[in-house]
């Protein structure tokens, strides 16, 4: 090869490098932005799920606690308007948290929450019947308290599944 050909090849490579460097840099920057966007989206979804789990767990447990309190008060004949109002407010909050979670949580978590909801909704209906004095045959506050105990292992199972989904190790 002659010096002229070598110089020509070097010049062409230099010009091509100069022309393609911005394109290559732009592609690398775009790829990095895409990776950052995906990481931000994963983080946002994780935080959304964690917030939904926290709200649903808190609302479920609060509803459970107030149902138990209502049954004790009905049994003792001291259930009043203040307790009714607080229970109804808690039931609505629970319903809202449950509905929100249905839109963003995985199916296995929804199955666990449905299991909890089945017990809590049934006991809530019993509380309302007992309070109005239209209990079903054999239905009592004591019996409903025993039935409400079925929610406890379901609440624990739901919490365990939520923690697993969030990557919390025991």
mmCIF file with all atom_site columns, C-alpha atoms in Angstrom:
data_model
loop_
_atom_site.group_PDB
_atom_site.id
_atom_site.type_symbol
_atom_site.label_atom_id
_atom_site.label_alt_id
_atom_site.label_comp_id
_atom_site.label_asym_id
_atom_site.label_entity_id
_atom_site.label_seq_id
_atom_site.pdbx_PDB_ins_code
_atom_site.Cartn_x
_atom_site.Cartn_y
_atom_site.Cartn_z
_atom_site.occupancy
_atom_site.B_iso_or_equiv
_atom_site.pdbx_formal_charge
_atom_site.auth_seq_id
_atom_site.auth_comp_id
_atom_site.auth_asym_id
_atom_site.auth_atom_id
_atom_site.pdbx_PDB_model_num
ATOM 1   C CA . UNK A 1 1   ? 0.000   0.000   0.000  1.00 0.00 ? 1   UNK A CA 1
ATOM 2   C CA . UNK A 1 2   ? 1.207   3.401   -0.784 1.00 0.00 ? 2   UNK A CA 1
ATOM 3   C CA . UNK A 1 3   ? 1.283   6.274   1.599  1.00 0.00 ? 3   UNK A CA 1
ATOM 4   C CA . UNK A 1 4   ? -1.506  7.990   -0.324 1.00 0.00 ? 4   UNK A CA 1
ATOM 5   C CA . UNK A 1 5   ? -3.857  5.004   -0.015 1.00 0.00 ? 5   UNK A CA 1
ATOM 6   C CA . UNK A 1 6   ? -3.059  4.658   3.666  1.00 0.00 ? 6   UNK A CA 1
ATOM 7   C CA . UNK A 1 7   ? -3.724  8.332   4.227  1.00 0.00 ? 7   UNK A CA 1
ATOM 8   C CA . UNK A 1 8   ? -6.997  8.038   2.289  1.00 0.00 ? 8   UNK A CA 1
ATOM 9   C CA . UNK A 1 9   ? -8.162  5.051   4.350  1.00 0.00 ? 9   UNK A CA 1
ATOM 10  C CA . UNK A 1 10  ? -7.228  6.827   7.569  1.00 0.00 ? 10  UNK A CA 1
ATOM 11  C CA . UNK A 1 11  ? -9.125  9.923   6.491  1.00 0.00 ? 11  UNK A CA 1
ATOM 12  C CA . UNK A 1 12  ? -12.229 7.895   5.544  1.00 0.00 ? 12  UNK A CA 1
ATOM 13  C CA . UNK A 1 13  ? -12.166 6.003   8.846  1.00 0.00 ? 13  UNK A CA 1
ATOM 14  C CA . UNK A 1 14  ? -11.730 9.284   10.699 1.00 0.00 ? 14  UNK A CA 1
ATOM 15  C CA . UNK A 1 15  ? -14.631 10.937  8.867  1.00 0.00 ? 15  UNK A CA 1
ATOM 16  C CA . UNK A 1 16  ? -16.889 7.884   9.378  1.00 0.00 ? 16  UNK A CA 1
ATOM 17  C CA . UNK A 1 17  ? -15.956 7.785   13.067 1.00 0.00 ? 17  UNK A CA 1
ATOM 18  C CA . UNK A 1 18  ? -16.775 11.468  13.378 1.00 0.00 ? 18  UNK A CA 1
ATOM 19  C CA . UNK A 1 19  ? -20.105 11.001  11.594 1.00 0.00 ? 19  UNK A CA 1
ATOM 20  C CA . UNK A 1 20  ? -21.186 7.862   13.472 1.00 0.00 ? 20  UNK A CA 1
ATOM 21  C CA . UNK A 1 21  ? -20.037 8.880   16.972 1.00 0.00 ? 21  UNK A CA 1
ATOM 22  C CA . UNK A 1 22  ? -23.092 11.084  17.654 1.00 0.00 ? 22  UNK A CA 1
ATOM 23  C CA . UNK A 1 23  ? -25.455 8.411   16.297 1.00 0.00 ? 23  UNK A CA 1
ATOM 24  C CA . UNK A 1 24  ? -23.837 5.739   18.449 1.00 0.00 ? 24  UNK A CA 1
ATOM 25  C CA . UNK A 1 25  ? -23.872 8.052   21.473 1.00 0.00 ? 25  UNK A CA 1
ATOM 26  C CA . UNK A 1 26  ? -27.519 8.877   20.878 1.00 0.00 ? 26  UNK A CA 1
ATOM 27  C CA . UNK A 1 27  ? -28.453 5.194   20.652 1.00 0.00 ? 27  UNK A CA 1
ATOM 28  C CA . UNK A 1 28  ? -26.596 4.411   23.862 1.00 0.00 ? 28  UNK A CA 1
ATOM 29  C CA . UNK A 1 29  ? -28.296 7.335   25.619 1.00 0.00 ? 29  UNK A CA 1
ATOM 30  C CA . UNK A 1 30  ? -31.715 6.231   24.356 1.00 0.00 ? 30  UNK A CA 1
ATOM 31  C CA . UNK A 1 31  ? -31.089 2.683   25.565 1.00 0.00 ? 31  UNK A CA 1
ATOM 32  C CA . UNK A 1 32  ? -30.015 3.984   28.979 1.00 0.00 ? 32  UNK A CA 1
ATOM 33  C CA . UNK A 1 33  ? -33.127 6.206   29.205 1.00 0.00 ? 33  UNK A CA 1
ATOM 34  C CA . UNK A 1 34  ? -35.321 3.214   28.300 1.00 0.00 ? 34  UNK A CA 1
ATOM 35  C CA . UNK A 1 35  ? -33.704 1.115   31.029 1.00 0.00 ? 35  UNK A CA 1
ATOM 36  C CA . UNK A 1 36  ? -34.180 3.929   33.545 1.00 0.00 ? 36  UNK A CA 1
ATOM 37  C CA . UNK A 1 37  ? -37.818 4.318   32.499 1.00 0.00 ? 37  UNK A CA 1
ATOM 38  C CA . UNK A 1 38  ? -38.436 0.593   32.931 1.00 0.00 ? 38  UNK A CA 1
ATOM 39  C CA . UNK A 1 39  ? -36.736 0.631   36.352 1.00 0.00 ? 39  UNK A CA 1
ATOM 40  C CA . UNK A 1 40  ? -38.841 3.641   37.400 1.00 0.00 ? 40  UNK A CA 1
ATOM 41  C CA . UNK A 1 41  ? -41.999 1.862   36.231 1.00 0.00 ? 41  UNK A CA 1
ATOM 42  C CA . UNK A 1 42  ? -41.093 -1.292  38.183 1.00 0.00 ? 42  UNK A CA 1
ATOM 43  C CA . UNK A 1 43  ? -40.402 0.815   41.263 1.00 0.00 ? 43  UNK A CA 1
ATOM 44  C CA . UNK A 1 44  ? -43.692 2.707   40.850 1.00 0.00 ? 44  UNK A CA 1
ATOM 45  C CA . UNK A 1 45  ? -45.666 -0.549  40.500 1.00 0.00 ? 45  UNK A CA 1
ATOM 46  C CA . UNK A 1 46  ? -43.918 -2.024  43.525 1.00 0.00 ? 46  UNK A CA 1
ATOM 47  C CA . UNK A 1 47  ? -44.727 1.055   45.627 1.00 0.00 ? 47  UNK A CA 1
ATOM 48  C CA . UNK A 1 48  ? -48.314 1.025   44.370 1.00 0.00 ? 48  UNK A CA 1
ATOM 49  C CA . UNK A 1 49  ? -48.697 -2.645  45.352 1.00 0.00 ? 49  UNK A CA 1
ATOM 50  C CA . UNK A 1 50  ? -47.027 -2.083  48.720 1.00 0.00 ? 50  UNK A CA 1
ATOM 51  C CA . UNK A 1 51  ? -49.352 0.856   49.453 1.00 0.00 ? 51  UNK A CA 1
ATOM 52  C CA . UNK A 1 52  ? -52.397 -1.197  48.413 1.00 0.00 ? 52  UNK A CA 1
ATOM 53  C CA . UNK A 1 53  ? -51.276 -4.121  50.588 1.00 0.00 ? 53  UNK A CA 1
ATOM 54  C CA . UNK A 1 54  ? -50.692 -1.854  53.564 1.00 0.00 ? 54  UNK A CA 1
ATOM 55  C CA . UNK A 1 55  ? -54.082 -0.177  53.184 1.00 0.00 ? 55  UNK A CA 1
ATOM 56  C CA . UNK A 1 56  ? -55.931 -3.448  52.627 1.00 0.00 ? 56  UNK A CA 1
ATOM 57  C CA . UNK A 1 57  ? -54.217 -5.164  55.562 1.00 0.00 ? 57  UNK A CA 1
ATOM 58  C CA . UNK A 1 58  ? -54.925 -2.225  57.871 1.00 0.00 ? 58  UNK A CA 1
ATOM 59  C CA . UNK A 1 59  ? -58.554 -1.882  56.753 1.00 0.00 ? 59  UNK A CA 1
ATOM 60  C CA . UNK A 1 60  ? -59.193 -5.654  57.021 1.00 0.00 ? 60  UNK A CA 1
ATOM 61  C CA . UNK A 1 61  ? -57.776 -5.838  60.507 1.00 0.00 ? 61  UNK A CA 1
ATOM 62  C CA . UNK A 1 62  ? -59.625 -2.720  61.641 1.00 0.00 ? 62  UNK A CA 1
ATOM 63  C CA . UNK A 1 63  ? -62.907 -4.062  60.262 1.00 0.00 ? 63  UNK A CA 1
ATOM 64  C CA . UNK A 1 64  ? -62.250 -7.396  61.998 1.00 0.00 ? 64  UNK A CA 1
ATOM 65  C CA . UNK A 1 65  ? -61.542 -5.639  65.300 1.00 0.00 ? 65  UNK A CA 1
ATOM 66  C CA . UNK A 1 66  ? -64.669 -3.481  65.133 1.00 0.00 ? 66  UNK A CA 1
ATOM 67  C CA . UNK A 1 67  ? -66.846 -6.457  64.204 1.00 0.00 ? 67  UNK A CA 1
ATOM 68  C CA . UNK A 1 68  ? -65.527 -8.302  67.247 1.00 0.00 ? 68  UNK A CA 1
ATOM 69  C CA . UNK A 1 69  ? -66.172 -5.229  69.410 1.00 0.00 ? 69  UNK A CA 1
ATOM 70  C CA . UNK A 1 70  ? -69.702 -4.878  68.006 1.00 0.00 ? 70  UNK A CA 1
ATOM 71  C CA . UNK A 1 71  ? -70.501 -8.513  68.772 1.00 0.00 ? 71  UNK A CA 1
ATOM 72  C CA . UNK A 1 72  ? -69.246 -8.154  72.341 1.00 0.00 ? 72  UNK A CA 1
ATOM 73  C CA . UNK A 1 73  ? -71.315 -4.989  72.794 1.00 0.00 ? 73  UNK A CA 1
ATOM 74  C CA . UNK A 1 74  ? -74.429 -6.575  71.261 1.00 0.00 ? 74  UNK A CA 1
ATOM 75  C CA . UNK A 1 75  ? -73.988 -9.563  73.560 1.00 0.00 ? 75  UNK A CA 1
ATOM 76  C CA . UNK A 1 76  ? -73.630 -7.227  76.551 1.00 0.00 ? 76  UNK A CA 1
ATOM 77  C CA . UNK A 1 77  ? -76.548 -5.007  75.443 1.00 0.00 ? 77  UNK A CA 1
ATOM 78  C CA . UNK A 1 78  ? -74.441 -1.847  75.119 1.00 0.00 ? 78  UNK A CA 1
ATOM 79  C CA . UNK A 1 79  ? -74.194 -1.444  71.336 1.00 0.00 ? 79  UNK A CA 1
ATOM 80  C CA . UNK A 1 80  ? -75.103 2.117   70.398 1.00 0.00 ? 80  UNK A CA 1
ATOM 81  C CA . UNK A 1 81  ? -75.177 4.659   67.594 1.00 0.00 ? 81  UNK A CA 1
ATOM 82  C CA . UNK A 1 82  ? -71.536 5.661   68.039 1.00 0.00 ? 82  UNK A CA 1
ATOM 83  C CA . UNK A 1 83  ? -70.387 2.056   67.565 1.00 0.00 ? 83  UNK A CA 1
ATOM 84  C CA . UNK A 1 84  ? -72.730 1.576   64.613 1.00 0.00 ? 84  UNK A CA 1
ATOM 85  C CA . UNK A 1 85  ? -71.363 4.680   62.929 1.00 0.00 ? 85  UNK A CA 1
ATOM 86  C CA . UNK A 1 86  ? -67.757 3.748   63.523 1.00 0.00 ? 86  UNK A CA 1
ATOM 87  C CA . UNK A 1 87  ? -68.338 0.211   62.236 1.00 0.00 ? 87  UNK A CA 1
ATOM 88  C CA . UNK A 1 88  ? -70.103 1.498   59.124 1.00 0.00 ? 88  UNK A CA 1
ATOM 89  C CA . UNK A 1 89  ? -67.319 3.993   58.416 1.00 0.00 ? 89  UNK A CA 1
ATOM 90  C CA . UNK A 1 90  ? -64.732 1.238   58.816 1.00 0.00 ? 90  UNK A CA 1
ATOM 91  C CA . UNK A 1 91  ? -66.744 -1.112  56.580 1.00 0.00 ? 91  UNK A CA 1
ATOM 92  C CA . UNK A 1 92  ? -66.816 1.538   53.837 1.00 0.00 ? 92  UNK A CA 1
ATOM 93  C CA . UNK A 1 93  ? -63.076 2.149   54.157 1.00 0.00 ? 93  UNK A CA 1
ATOM 94  C CA . UNK A 1 94  ? -62.464 -1.598  53.978 1.00 0.00 ? 94  UNK A CA 1
ATOM 95  C CA . UNK A 1 95  ? -64.687 -1.875  50.890 1.00 0.00 ? 95  UNK A CA 1
ATOM 96  C CA . UNK A 1 96  ? -62.802 0.982   49.198 1.00 0.00 ? 96  UNK A CA 1
ATOM 97  C CA . UNK A 1 97  ? -59.353 -0.497  49.961 1.00 0.00 ? 97  UNK A CA 1
ATOM 98  C CA . UNK A 1 98  ? -60.556 -3.904  48.751 1.00 0.00 ? 98  UNK A CA 1
ATOM 99  C CA . UNK A 1 99  ? -61.856 -2.369  45.504 1.00 0.00 ? 99  UNK A CA 1
ATOM 100 C CA . UNK A 1 100 ? -58.608 -0.461  44.919 1.00 0.00 ? 100 UNK A CA 1
ATOM 101 C CA . UNK A 1 101 ? -56.533 -3.560  45.485 1.00 0.00 ? 101 UNK A CA 1
ATOM 102 C CA . UNK A 1 102 ? -58.604 -5.525  42.974 1.00 0.00 ? 102 UNK A CA 1
ATOM 103 C CA . UNK A 1 103 ? -57.192 -3.325  40.225 1.00 0.00 ? 103 UNK A CA 1
ATOM 104 C CA . UNK A 1 104 ? -53.478 -3.781  40.944 1.00 0.00 ? 104 UNK A CA 1
ATOM 105 C CA . UNK A 1 105 ? -52.700 -6.904  42.959 1.00 0.00 ? 105 UNK A CA 1
ATOM 106 C CA . UNK A 1 106 ? -51.938 -10.393 41.618 1.00 0.00 ? 106 UNK A CA 1
ATOM 107 C CA . UNK A 1 107 ? -54.676 -13.003 41.515 1.00 0.00 ? 107 UNK A CA 1
ATOM 108 C CA . UNK A 1 108 ? -53.256 -15.099 44.354 1.00 0.00 ? 108 UNK A CA 1
ATOM 109 C CA . UNK A 1 109 ? -53.479 -12.085 46.668 1.00 0.00 ? 109 UNK A CA 1
ATOM 110 C CA . UNK A 1 110 ? -57.034 -11.438 45.493 1.00 0.00 ? 110 UNK A CA 1
ATOM 111 C CA . UNK A 1 111 ? -57.964 -15.037 46.282 1.00 0.00 ? 111 UNK A CA 1
ATOM 112 C CA . UNK A 1 112 ? -56.657 -14.603 49.822 1.00 0.00 ? 112 UNK A CA 1
ATOM 113 C CA . UNK A 1 113 ? -58.485 -11.279 50.221 1.00 0.00 ? 113 UNK A CA 1
ATOM 114 C CA . UNK A 1 114 ? -61.710 -12.836 48.918 1.00 0.00 ? 114 UNK A CA 1
ATOM 115 C CA . UNK A 1 115 ? -61.385 -15.508 51.568 1.00 0.00 ? 115 UNK A CA 1
ATOM 116 C CA . UNK A 1 116 ? -61.053 -12.832 54.268 1.00 0.00 ? 116 UNK A CA 1
ATOM 117 C CA . UNK A 1 117 ? -63.879 -10.805 52.737 1.00 0.00 ? 117 UNK A CA 1
ATOM 118 C CA . UNK A 1 118 ? -66.190 -13.819 52.787 1.00 0.00 ? 118 UNK A CA 1
ATOM 119 C CA . UNK A 1 119 ? -65.891 -14.123 56.566 1.00 0.00 ? 119 UNK A CA 1
ATOM 120 C CA . UNK A 1 120 ? -65.969 -10.393 57.333 1.00 0.00 ? 120 UNK A CA 1
ATOM 121 C CA . UNK A 1 121 ? -68.978 -9.710  55.100 1.00 0.00 ? 121 UNK A CA 1
ATOM 122 C CA . UNK A 1 122 ? -70.866 -12.631 56.614 1.00 0.00 ? 122 UNK A CA 1
ATOM 123 C CA . UNK A 1 123 ? -70.181 -11.455 60.155 1.00 0.00 ? 123 UNK A CA 1
ATOM 124 C CA . UNK A 1 124 ? -71.083 -7.870  59.222 1.00 0.00 ? 124 UNK A CA 1
ATOM 125 C CA . UNK A 1 125 ? -74.460 -9.115  57.965 1.00 0.00 ? 125 UNK A CA 1
ATOM 126 C CA . UNK A 1 126 ? -74.939 -11.084 61.204 1.00 0.00 ? 126 UNK A CA 1
ATOM 127 C CA . UNK A 1 127 ? -74.100 -8.001  63.279 1.00 0.00 ? 127 UNK A CA 1
ATOM 128 C CA . UNK A 1 128 ? -76.715 -6.011  61.389 1.00 0.00 ? 128 UNK A CA 1
ATOM 129 C CA . UNK A 1 129 ? -79.343 -8.714  61.845 1.00 0.00 ? 129 UNK A CA 1
ATOM 130 C CA . UNK A 1 130 ? -78.560 -9.115  65.549 1.00 0.00 ? 130 UNK A CA 1
ATOM 131 C CA . UNK A 1 131 ? -78.627 -5.355  66.038 1.00 0.00 ? 131 UNK A CA 1
ATOM 132 C CA . UNK A 1 132 ? -82.034 -5.062  64.347 1.00 0.00 ? 132 UNK A CA 1
ATOM 133 C CA . UNK A 1 133 ? -83.395 -8.006  66.316 1.00 0.00 ? 133 UNK A CA 1
ATOM 134 C CA . UNK A 1 134 ? -83.995 -10.162 63.230 1.00 0.00 ? 134 UNK A CA 1
ATOM 135 C CA . UNK A 1 135 ? -81.405 -12.858 63.852 1.00 0.00 ? 135 UNK A CA 1
ATOM 136 C CA . UNK A 1 136 ? -81.690 -16.123 61.967 1.00 0.00 ? 136 UNK A CA 1
ATOM 137 C CA . UNK A 1 137 ? -82.630 -19.271 63.849 1.00 0.00 ? 137 UNK A CA 1
ATOM 138 C CA . UNK A 1 138 ? -79.802 -20.108 66.220 1.00 0.00 ? 138 UNK A CA 1
ATOM 139 C CA . UNK A 1 139 ? -77.846 -16.969 65.368 1.00 0.00 ? 139 UNK A CA 1
ATOM 140 C CA . UNK A 1 140 ? -76.285 -15.226 68.352 1.00 0.00 ? 140 UNK A CA 1
ATOM 141 C CA . UNK A 1 141 ? -73.482 -12.836 69.188 1.00 0.00 ? 141 UNK A CA 1
ATOM 142 C CA . UNK A 1 142 ? -71.572 -15.707 70.813 1.00 0.00 ? 142 UNK A CA 1
ATOM 143 C CA . UNK A 1 143 ? -71.943 -17.880 67.720 1.00 0.00 ? 143 UNK A CA 1
ATOM 144 C CA . UNK A 1 144 ? -70.892 -15.026 65.446 1.00 0.00 ? 144 UNK A CA 1
ATOM 145 C CA . UNK A 1 145 ? -67.822 -14.414 67.623 1.00 0.00 ? 145 UNK A CA 1
ATOM 146 C CA . UNK A 1 146 ? -66.848 -18.042 67.126 1.00 0.00 ? 146 UNK A CA 1
ATOM 147 C CA . UNK A 1 147 ? -67.439 -17.726 63.372 1.00 0.00 ? 147 UNK A CA 1
ATOM 148 C CA . UNK A 1 148 ? -65.339 -14.544 63.299 1.00 0.00 ? 148 UNK A CA 1
ATOM 149 C CA . UNK A 1 149 ? -62.339 -16.526 64.567 1.00 0.00 ? 149 UNK A CA 1
ATOM 150 C CA . UNK A 1 150 ? -62.248 -18.086 61.077 1.00 0.00 ? 150 UNK A CA 1
ATOM 151 C CA . UNK A 1 151 ? -61.009 -14.732 59.752 1.00 0.00 ? 151 UNK A CA 1
ATOM 152 C CA . UNK A 1 152 ? -57.834 -14.764 61.852 1.00 0.00 ? 152 UNK A CA 1
ATOM 153 C CA . UNK A 1 153 ? -55.921 -17.491 59.971 1.00 0.00 ? 153 UNK A CA 1
ATOM 154 C CA . UNK A 1 154 ? -57.188 -16.043 56.687 1.00 0.00 ? 154 UNK A CA 1
ATOM 155 C CA . UNK A 1 155 ? -55.904 -12.580 57.638 1.00 0.00 ? 155 UNK A CA 1
ATOM 156 C CA . UNK A 1 156 ? -52.537 -14.113 58.516 1.00 0.00 ? 156 UNK A CA 1
ATOM 157 C CA . UNK A 1 157 ? -52.399 -16.047 55.240 1.00 0.00 ? 157 UNK A CA 1
ATOM 158 C CA . UNK A 1 158 ? -53.255 -12.905 53.262 1.00 0.00 ? 158 UNK A CA 1
ATOM 159 C CA . UNK A 1 159 ? -50.552 -10.907 55.065 1.00 0.00 ? 159 UNK A CA 1
ATOM 160 C CA . UNK A 1 160 ? -47.996 -13.685 54.475 1.00 0.00 ? 160 UNK A CA 1
ATOM 161 C CA . UNK A 1 161 ? -48.757 -13.754 50.733 1.00 0.00 ? 161 UNK A CA 1
ATOM 162 C CA . UNK A 1 162 ? -48.508 -9.966  50.515 1.00 0.00 ? 162 UNK A CA 1
ATOM 163 C CA . UNK A 1 163 ? -45.144 -9.986  52.277 1.00 0.00 ? 163 UNK A CA 1
ATOM 164 C CA . UNK A 1 164 ? -43.883 -12.742 49.983 1.00 0.00 ? 164 UNK A CA 1
ATOM 165 C CA . UNK A 1 165 ? -44.995 -10.777 46.929 1.00 0.00 ? 165 UNK A CA 1
ATOM 166 C CA . UNK A 1 166 ? -43.077 -7.756  48.216 1.00 0.00 ? 166 UNK A CA 1
ATOM 167 C CA . UNK A 1 167 ? -39.981 -9.873  48.790 1.00 0.00 ? 167 UNK A CA 1
ATOM 168 C CA . UNK A 1 168 ? -40.036 -9.633  52.574 1.00 0.00 ? 168 UNK A CA 1
ATOM 169 C CA . UNK A 1 169 ? -38.149 -12.557 54.090 1.00 0.00 ? 169 UNK A CA 1
ATOM 170 C CA . UNK A 1 170 ? -39.002 -13.953 57.495 1.00 0.00 ? 170 UNK A CA 1
#
